[in-house]
Coordinates of C-alpha atoms in Angstrom, one line a residue:
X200 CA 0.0 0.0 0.0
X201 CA 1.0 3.6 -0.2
X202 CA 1.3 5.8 3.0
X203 CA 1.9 9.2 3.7
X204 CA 4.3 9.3 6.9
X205 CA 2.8 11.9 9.4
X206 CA 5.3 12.0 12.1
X207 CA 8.2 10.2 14.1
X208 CA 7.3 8.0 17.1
X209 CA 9.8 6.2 19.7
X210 CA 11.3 3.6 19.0
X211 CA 12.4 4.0 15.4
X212 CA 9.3 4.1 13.0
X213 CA 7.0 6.3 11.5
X214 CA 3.8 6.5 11.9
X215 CA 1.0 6.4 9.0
X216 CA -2.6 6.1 8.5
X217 CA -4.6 3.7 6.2
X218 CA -6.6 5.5 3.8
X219 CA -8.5 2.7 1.9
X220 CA -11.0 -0.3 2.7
X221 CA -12.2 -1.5 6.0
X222 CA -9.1 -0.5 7.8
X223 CA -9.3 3.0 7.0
X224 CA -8.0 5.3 9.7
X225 CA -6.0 2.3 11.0
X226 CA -2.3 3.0 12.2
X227 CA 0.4 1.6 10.5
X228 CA 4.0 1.9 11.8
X229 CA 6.7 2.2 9.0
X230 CA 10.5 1.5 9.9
X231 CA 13.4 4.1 8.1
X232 CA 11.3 6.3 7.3
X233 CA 10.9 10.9 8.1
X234 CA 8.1 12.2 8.0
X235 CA 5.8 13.8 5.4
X236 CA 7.5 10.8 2.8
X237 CA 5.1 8.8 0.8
X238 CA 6.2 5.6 0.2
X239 CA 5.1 1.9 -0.5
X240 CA 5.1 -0.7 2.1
X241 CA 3.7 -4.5 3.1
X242 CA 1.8 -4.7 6.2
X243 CA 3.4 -8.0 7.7
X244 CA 1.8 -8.0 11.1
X245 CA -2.3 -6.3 11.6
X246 CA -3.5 -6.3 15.6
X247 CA -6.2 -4.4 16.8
X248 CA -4.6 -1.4 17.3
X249 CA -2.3 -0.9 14.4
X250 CA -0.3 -2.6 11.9
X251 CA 3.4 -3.2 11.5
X252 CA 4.7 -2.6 7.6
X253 CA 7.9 -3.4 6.0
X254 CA 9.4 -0.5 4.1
X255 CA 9.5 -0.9 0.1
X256 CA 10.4 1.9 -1.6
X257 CA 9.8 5.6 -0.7
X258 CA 8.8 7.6 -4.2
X259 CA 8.5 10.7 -2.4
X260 CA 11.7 11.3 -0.3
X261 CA 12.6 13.6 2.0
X262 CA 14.4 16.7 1.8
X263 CA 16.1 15.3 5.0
X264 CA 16.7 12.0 3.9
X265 CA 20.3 10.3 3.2
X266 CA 22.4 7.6 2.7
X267 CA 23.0 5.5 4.9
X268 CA 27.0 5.7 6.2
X269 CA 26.7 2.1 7.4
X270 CA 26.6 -1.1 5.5
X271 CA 25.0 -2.7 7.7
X272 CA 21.9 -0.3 8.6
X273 CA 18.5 -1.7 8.4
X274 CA 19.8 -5.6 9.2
X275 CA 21.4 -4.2 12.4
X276 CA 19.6 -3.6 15.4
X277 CA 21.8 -0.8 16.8
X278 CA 20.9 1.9 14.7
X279 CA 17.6 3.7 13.2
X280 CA 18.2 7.0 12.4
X281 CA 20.9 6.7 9.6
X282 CA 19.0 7.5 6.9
X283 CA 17.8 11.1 8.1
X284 CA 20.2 14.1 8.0
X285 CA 21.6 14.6 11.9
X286 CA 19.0 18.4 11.8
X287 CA 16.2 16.2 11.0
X288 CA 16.9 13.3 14.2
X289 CA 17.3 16.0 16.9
X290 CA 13.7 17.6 15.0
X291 CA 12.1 13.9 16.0
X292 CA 13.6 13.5 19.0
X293 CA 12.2 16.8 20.1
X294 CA 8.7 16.5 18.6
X295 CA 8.6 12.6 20.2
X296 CA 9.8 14.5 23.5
X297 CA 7.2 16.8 23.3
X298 CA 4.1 14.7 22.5
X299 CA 5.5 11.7 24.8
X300 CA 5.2 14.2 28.1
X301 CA 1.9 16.0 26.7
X302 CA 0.2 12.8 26.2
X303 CA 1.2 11.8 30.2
X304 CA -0.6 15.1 31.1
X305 CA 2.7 17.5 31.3
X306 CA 1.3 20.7 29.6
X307 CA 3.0 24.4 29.8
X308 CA 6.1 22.5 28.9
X309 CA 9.4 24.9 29.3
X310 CA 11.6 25.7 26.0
X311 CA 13.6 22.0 25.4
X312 CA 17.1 23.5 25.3
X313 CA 18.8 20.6 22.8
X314 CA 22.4 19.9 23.6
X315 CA 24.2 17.7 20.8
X316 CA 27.8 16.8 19.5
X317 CA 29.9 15.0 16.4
X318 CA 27.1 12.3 15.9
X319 CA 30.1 9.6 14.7
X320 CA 32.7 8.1 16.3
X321 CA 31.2 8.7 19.6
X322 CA 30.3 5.9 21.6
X323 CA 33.1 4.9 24.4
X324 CA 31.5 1.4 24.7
X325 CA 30.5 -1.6 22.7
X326 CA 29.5 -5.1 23.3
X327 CA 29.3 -7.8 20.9
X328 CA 28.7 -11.7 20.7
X329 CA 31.4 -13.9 18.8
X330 CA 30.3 -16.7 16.9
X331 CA 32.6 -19.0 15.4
X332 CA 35.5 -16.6 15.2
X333 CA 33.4 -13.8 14.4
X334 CA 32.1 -11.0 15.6
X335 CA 28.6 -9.2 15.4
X336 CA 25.6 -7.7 16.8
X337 CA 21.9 -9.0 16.8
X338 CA 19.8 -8.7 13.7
X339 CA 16.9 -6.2 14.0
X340 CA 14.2 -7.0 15.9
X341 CA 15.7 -10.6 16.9
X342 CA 18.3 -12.1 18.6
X343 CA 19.8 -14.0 15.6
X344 CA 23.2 -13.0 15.2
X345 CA 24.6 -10.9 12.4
X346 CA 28.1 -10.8 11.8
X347 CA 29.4 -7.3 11.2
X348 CA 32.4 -5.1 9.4
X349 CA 32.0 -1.7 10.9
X350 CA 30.7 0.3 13.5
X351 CA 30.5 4.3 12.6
X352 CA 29.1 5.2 15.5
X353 CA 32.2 3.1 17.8
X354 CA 35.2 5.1 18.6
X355 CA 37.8 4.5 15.9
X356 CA 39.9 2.9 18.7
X357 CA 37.0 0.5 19.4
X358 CA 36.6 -0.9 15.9
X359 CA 40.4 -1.5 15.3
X360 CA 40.3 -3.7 18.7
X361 CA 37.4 -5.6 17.1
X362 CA 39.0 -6.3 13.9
X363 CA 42.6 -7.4 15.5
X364 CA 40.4 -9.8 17.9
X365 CA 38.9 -11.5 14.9
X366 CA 42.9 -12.8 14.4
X367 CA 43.1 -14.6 17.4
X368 CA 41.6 -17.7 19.1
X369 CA 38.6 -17.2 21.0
X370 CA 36.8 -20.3 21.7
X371 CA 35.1 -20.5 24.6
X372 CA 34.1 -16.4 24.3
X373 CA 30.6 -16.0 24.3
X374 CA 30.4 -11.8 24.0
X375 CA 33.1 -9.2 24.6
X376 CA 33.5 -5.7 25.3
X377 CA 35.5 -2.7 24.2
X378 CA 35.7 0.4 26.8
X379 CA 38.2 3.1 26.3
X380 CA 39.0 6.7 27.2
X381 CA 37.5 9.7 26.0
X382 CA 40.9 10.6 24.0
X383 CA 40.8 6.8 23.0
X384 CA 44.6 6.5 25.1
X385 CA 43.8 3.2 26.8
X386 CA 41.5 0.3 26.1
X387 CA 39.7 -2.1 28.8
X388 CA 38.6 -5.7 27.2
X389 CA 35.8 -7.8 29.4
X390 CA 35.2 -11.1 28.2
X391 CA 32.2 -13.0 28.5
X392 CA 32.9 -16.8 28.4
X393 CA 30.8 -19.4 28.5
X394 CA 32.8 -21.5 30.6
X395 CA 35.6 -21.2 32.5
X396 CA 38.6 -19.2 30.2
X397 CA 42.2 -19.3 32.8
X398 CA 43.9 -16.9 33.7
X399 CA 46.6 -18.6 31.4
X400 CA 44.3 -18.2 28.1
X401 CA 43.6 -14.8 29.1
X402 CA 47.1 -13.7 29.6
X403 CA 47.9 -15.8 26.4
X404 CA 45.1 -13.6 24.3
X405 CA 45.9 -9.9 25.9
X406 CA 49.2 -10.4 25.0
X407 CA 48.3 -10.8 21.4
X408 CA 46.1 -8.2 21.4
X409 CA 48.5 -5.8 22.9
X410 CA 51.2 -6.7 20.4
X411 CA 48.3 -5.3 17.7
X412 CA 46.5 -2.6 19.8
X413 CA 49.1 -1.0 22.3
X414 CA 46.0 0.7 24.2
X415 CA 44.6 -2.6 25.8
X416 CA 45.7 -1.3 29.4
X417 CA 43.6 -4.3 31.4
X418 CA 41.1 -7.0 30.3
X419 CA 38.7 -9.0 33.1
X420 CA 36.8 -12.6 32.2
X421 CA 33.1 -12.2 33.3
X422 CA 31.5 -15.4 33.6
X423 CA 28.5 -15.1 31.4
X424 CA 24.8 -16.9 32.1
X425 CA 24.1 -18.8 28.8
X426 CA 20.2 -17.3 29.8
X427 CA 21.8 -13.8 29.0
X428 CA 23.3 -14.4 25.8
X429 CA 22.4 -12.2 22.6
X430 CA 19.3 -10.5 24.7
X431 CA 21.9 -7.3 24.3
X432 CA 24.3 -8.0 21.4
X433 CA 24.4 -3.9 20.4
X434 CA 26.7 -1.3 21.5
X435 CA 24.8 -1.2 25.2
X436 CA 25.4 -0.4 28.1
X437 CA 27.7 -3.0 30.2
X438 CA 27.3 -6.0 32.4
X439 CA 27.4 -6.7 35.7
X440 CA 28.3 -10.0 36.9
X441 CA 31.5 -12.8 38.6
X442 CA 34.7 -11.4 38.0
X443 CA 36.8 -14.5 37.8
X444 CA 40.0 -13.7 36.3
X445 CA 42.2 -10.0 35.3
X446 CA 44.8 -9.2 33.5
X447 CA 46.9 -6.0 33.3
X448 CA 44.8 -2.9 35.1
X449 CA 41.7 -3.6 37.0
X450 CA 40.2 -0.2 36.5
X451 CA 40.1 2.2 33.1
X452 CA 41.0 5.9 34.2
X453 CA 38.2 8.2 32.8
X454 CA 38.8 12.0 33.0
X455 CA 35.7 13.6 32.7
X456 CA 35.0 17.1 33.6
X457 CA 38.0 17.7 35.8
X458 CA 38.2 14.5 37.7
X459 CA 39.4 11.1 37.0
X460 CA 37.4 8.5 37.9
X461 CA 38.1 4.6 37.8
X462 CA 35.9 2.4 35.4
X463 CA 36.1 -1.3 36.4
X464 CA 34.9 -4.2 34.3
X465 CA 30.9 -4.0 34.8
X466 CA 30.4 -0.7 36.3
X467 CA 28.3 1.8 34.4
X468 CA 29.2 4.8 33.0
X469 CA 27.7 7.7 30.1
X470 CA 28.5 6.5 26.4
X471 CA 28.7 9.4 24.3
X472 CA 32.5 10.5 24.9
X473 CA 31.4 14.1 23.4
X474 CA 28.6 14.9 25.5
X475 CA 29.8 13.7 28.9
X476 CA 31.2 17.3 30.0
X477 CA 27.7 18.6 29.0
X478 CA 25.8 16.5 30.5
X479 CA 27.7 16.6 34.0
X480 CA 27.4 21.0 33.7
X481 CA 23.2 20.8 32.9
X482 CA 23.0 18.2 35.5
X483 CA 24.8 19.9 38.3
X484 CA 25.8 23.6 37.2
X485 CA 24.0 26.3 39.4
X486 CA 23.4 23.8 42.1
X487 CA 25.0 24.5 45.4
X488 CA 24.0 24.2 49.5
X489 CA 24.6 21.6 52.4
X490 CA 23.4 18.6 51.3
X491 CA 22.5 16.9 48.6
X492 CA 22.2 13.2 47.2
X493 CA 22.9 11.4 44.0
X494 CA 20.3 8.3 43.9
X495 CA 21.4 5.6 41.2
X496 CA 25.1 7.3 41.6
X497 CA 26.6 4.4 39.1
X498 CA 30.6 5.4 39.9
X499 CA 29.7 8.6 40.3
X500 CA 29.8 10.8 37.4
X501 CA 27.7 13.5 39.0
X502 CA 29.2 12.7 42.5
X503 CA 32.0 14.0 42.0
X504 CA 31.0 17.4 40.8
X505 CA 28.2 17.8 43.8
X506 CA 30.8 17.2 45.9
X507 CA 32.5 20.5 45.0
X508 CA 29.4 22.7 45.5
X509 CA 27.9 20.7 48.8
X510 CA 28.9 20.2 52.3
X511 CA 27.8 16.7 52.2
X512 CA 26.7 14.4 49.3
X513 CA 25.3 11.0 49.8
X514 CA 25.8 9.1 46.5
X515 CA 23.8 5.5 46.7
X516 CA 24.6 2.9 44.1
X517 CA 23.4 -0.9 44.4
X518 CA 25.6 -2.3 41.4
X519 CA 29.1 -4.5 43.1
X520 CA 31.5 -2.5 40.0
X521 CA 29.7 0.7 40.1
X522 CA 29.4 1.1 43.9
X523 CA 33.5 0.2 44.8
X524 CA 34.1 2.9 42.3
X525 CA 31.8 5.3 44.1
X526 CA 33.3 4.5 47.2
X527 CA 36.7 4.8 46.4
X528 CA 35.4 8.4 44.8
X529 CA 33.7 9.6 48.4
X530 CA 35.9 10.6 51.4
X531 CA 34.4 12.1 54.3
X532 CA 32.5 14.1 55.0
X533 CA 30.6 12.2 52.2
X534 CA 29.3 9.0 51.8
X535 CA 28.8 6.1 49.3
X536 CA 25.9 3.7 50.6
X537 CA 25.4 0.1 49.1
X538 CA 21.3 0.1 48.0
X539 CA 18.9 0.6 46.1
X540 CA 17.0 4.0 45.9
X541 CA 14.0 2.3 47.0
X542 CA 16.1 0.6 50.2
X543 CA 17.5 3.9 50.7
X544 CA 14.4 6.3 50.9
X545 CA 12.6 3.7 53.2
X546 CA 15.2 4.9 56.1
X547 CA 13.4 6.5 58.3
X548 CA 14.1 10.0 59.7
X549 CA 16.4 11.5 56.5
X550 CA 17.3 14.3 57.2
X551 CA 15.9 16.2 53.8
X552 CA 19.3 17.6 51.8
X553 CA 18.8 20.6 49.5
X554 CA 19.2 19.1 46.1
X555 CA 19.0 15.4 45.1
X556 CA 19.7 14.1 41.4
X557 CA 18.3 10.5 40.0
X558 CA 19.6 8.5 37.4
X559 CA 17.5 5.7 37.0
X560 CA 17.5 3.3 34.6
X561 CA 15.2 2.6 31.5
X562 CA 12.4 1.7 33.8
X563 CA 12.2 4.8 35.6
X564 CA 11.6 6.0 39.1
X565 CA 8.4 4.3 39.4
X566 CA 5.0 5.2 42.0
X567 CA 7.2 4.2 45.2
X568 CA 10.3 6.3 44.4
X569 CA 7.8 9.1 43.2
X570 CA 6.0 9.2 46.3
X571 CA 8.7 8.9 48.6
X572 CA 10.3 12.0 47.0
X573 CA 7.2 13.9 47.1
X574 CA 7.2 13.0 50.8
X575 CA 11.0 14.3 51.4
X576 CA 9.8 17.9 49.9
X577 CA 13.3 18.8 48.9
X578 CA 13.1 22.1 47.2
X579 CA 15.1 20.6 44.2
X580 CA 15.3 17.2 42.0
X581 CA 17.5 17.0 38.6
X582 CA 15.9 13.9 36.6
X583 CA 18.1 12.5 33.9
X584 CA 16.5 9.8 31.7
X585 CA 17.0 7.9 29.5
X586 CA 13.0 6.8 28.3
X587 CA 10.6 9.7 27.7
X588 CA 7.5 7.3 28.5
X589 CA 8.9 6.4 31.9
X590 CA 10.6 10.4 32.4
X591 CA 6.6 11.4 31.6
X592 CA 5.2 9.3 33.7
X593 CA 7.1 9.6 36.9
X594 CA 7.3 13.7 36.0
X595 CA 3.3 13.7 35.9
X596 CA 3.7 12.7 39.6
X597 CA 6.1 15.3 40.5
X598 CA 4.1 17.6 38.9
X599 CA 0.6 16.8 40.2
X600 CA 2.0 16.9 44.2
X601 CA 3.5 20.7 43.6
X602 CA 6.4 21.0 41.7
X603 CA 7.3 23.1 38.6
X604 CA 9.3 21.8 35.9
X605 CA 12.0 24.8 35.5
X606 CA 14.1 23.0 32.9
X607 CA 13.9 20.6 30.5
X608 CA 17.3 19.4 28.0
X609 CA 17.4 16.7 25.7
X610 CA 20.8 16.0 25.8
X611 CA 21.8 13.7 22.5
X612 CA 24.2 10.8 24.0
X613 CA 22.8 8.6 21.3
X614 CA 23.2 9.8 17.7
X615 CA 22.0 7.5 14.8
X616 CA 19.3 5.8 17.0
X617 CA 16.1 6.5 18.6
X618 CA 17.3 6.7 21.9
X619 CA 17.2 10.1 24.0
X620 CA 18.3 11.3 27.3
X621 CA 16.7 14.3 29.1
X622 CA 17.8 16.3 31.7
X623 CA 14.9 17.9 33.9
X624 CA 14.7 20.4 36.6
X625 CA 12.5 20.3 39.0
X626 CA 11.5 23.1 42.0
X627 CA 9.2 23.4 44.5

């Protein structure tokens, strides 16, 4: 059938409208596709609510729309948005922003300031699955693998690594992962094996890898569940998990905004290598008093910066990497606790500090979180997400108990795909 794309939804596709027979009205969602386009496409899955279409050809292009820079685009899963000028993704990213918290109920919305950098070569981190001496992500909208020969959006640093590990053994390796430095000075390898890889083998395999890629600085073996395997396989975010053997340095020095922190094997840390200055400044600049407190701290990116501008900050991380990062980061008079947020705001008798930033992950804060932060009435919370849905829904509950939303920034830490991270202020 032929479709007129009207606009850009999360997730990746476009959304149309049948115009003929029964199903007229109906909504159809288009992968690779801008809106206002025409094009043809064949509706491969109908439900009640919608229809999902395969893209054909688009006769009507456009003015935004290019070629793709990777080979792989549209049988990859990591990437959506290569086909559309880098103008035209922050334009979608905004309108999907927009919509997203007006249809939770957010009106009166603040100008979305739009923070964004190079949109190649940025991402710090990758993880892939190896399959028979190969390498690859998983295919679109699957977990089959697909073997692959570049990256654009990888760190040049982290492709060369990939293709100097395809020359060496690596049976046994079930998924690996590349981290390196923002100036791409030192590499950290984390295996994922399937069963137990020595230390032997692993010192055996940096060594080669060195010899080809001088960066490799340290390298950890994870033991990997063979439940987990391929239910990532895209450049994600890392892995928790057993650290059973290192080699070389156990930690990856990160300098970021003025301080260095120590990235160990499993603990989290921001992607985009580009934008992790800027994010740090929206998320703390301005922001000073007695105490404040850094829920979901990971190894403290933001930590570190409160720490400057507050008597106290208590940073809480529950992840085993993340959280011996944060706590070699804190020295009194701050603290690093071991919790979750949840855990943590069911203390009783907190003494309420002046500012307090969340970082959850995709799922959000969620009702309990929400209402015990209402309940704290601190005069300030920063919000950085990385869902709109879940950012709109726990920001409808801010919102409806008293606060005003002061700020809002999407801040561009994933070029290329549909993913976007917001920053959000808000006071009381």
């Amino acid at each position: 059938m032929k479709l007129r794309i009207d606009k850009a939804i999360y997730g990746g596709n476009g959304l149309a409208r049948m115009t003929e027979g029964e199903q007229a009205g109906k909504a159809v969602f288009v992968p690779f596709v801008l809106p206002g386009e025409v094009v043809e496409a064949h509706v491969r899955a109908s439900k009640k609510g919608f229809a999902e279409a395969a893209l054909l050809s688009v006769p009507e292009p456009s003015q935004d729309r290019i070629e793709a820079r990777c080979k792989h685009f549209t049988f990859c899963g990591g990437c959506q948005y290569q086909h559309a000028t880098y103008d035209a993704q922050l334009a979608m990213k905004r309108g999907i922003l927009e919509e997203t918290m007006q249809r939770a109920g957010v009106r009166d919305l603040p100008t979305i300031q739009v923070h964004a950098a190079e949109p190649w070569g940025y991402r710090n981190r990758i993880r892939l699955r190896v399959e028979a001496n190969r390498i690859g992500y998983n295919r679109r909208a699957s977990h089959a693998f697909l073997p692959v020969e570049e990256c654009p959006i990888a760190a040049p640093l982290l492709w060369q690594a990939v293709q100097a590990l395809t020359e060496l053994p690596l049976e046994g390796v079930a998924e690996v992962e590349f981290f390196t430095d923002a100036h791409e000075s030192k590499l950290q390898l984390t295996v994922l094996a399937e069963k137990h890889l020595s230390q032997k083998r692993l010192t055996r395999l940096c060594e080669m890898l060195q010899q080809r890629i001088p960066q490799l600085a340290g390298a950890s073996v994870v033991q990997a569940d063979p439940r987990q395997r391929g239910h990532r396989g895209q450049p994600d975010e890392s892995v928790e998990g057993h650290v059973a053997a290192h080699w070389g340095e156990a930690s990856l020095p990160y300098l970021a905004s003025g301080q260095t922190y120590r990235v160990q094997a499993g603990g989290f840390f921001q992607v985009n290598r580009f934008l992790i200055d800027t994010m740090v400044r929206i998320v703390t600049a301005n922001h000073s008093g007695e105490r404040a407190w850094d829920l979901y701290a990971g190894a403290g990116l933001f930590t570190a910066a409160l720490m400057k501008n507050f008597a106290q900050v208590t940073a809480v991380e529950i992840g085993e990497a993340s959280f011996r990062e944060l706590a070699a980061l804190t020295t009194p008079p701050h603290r690093a606790m071991r919790a979750t947020t949840a855990e943590f705001l069911k203390r009783g008798k907190l003494e309420a500090p002046d500012l307090i930033v969340v970082d959850p992950p995709r799922a959000g804060l969620g009702t309990e979180v929400v209402e015990r932060l209402i309940a704290i009435s601190v005069p300030r919370i920063v919000s950085v997400s990385c869902d709109p849905a879940t950012f709109s829904r726990d920001a409808a509950g801010l919102l409806q108990s008293g606060y005003t939303l002061a700020e809002l920034h999407l801040v561009d830490m994933f070029p290329q795909t549909f993913h976007l991270e917001t920053v959000a202020v808000f006071t009381r």
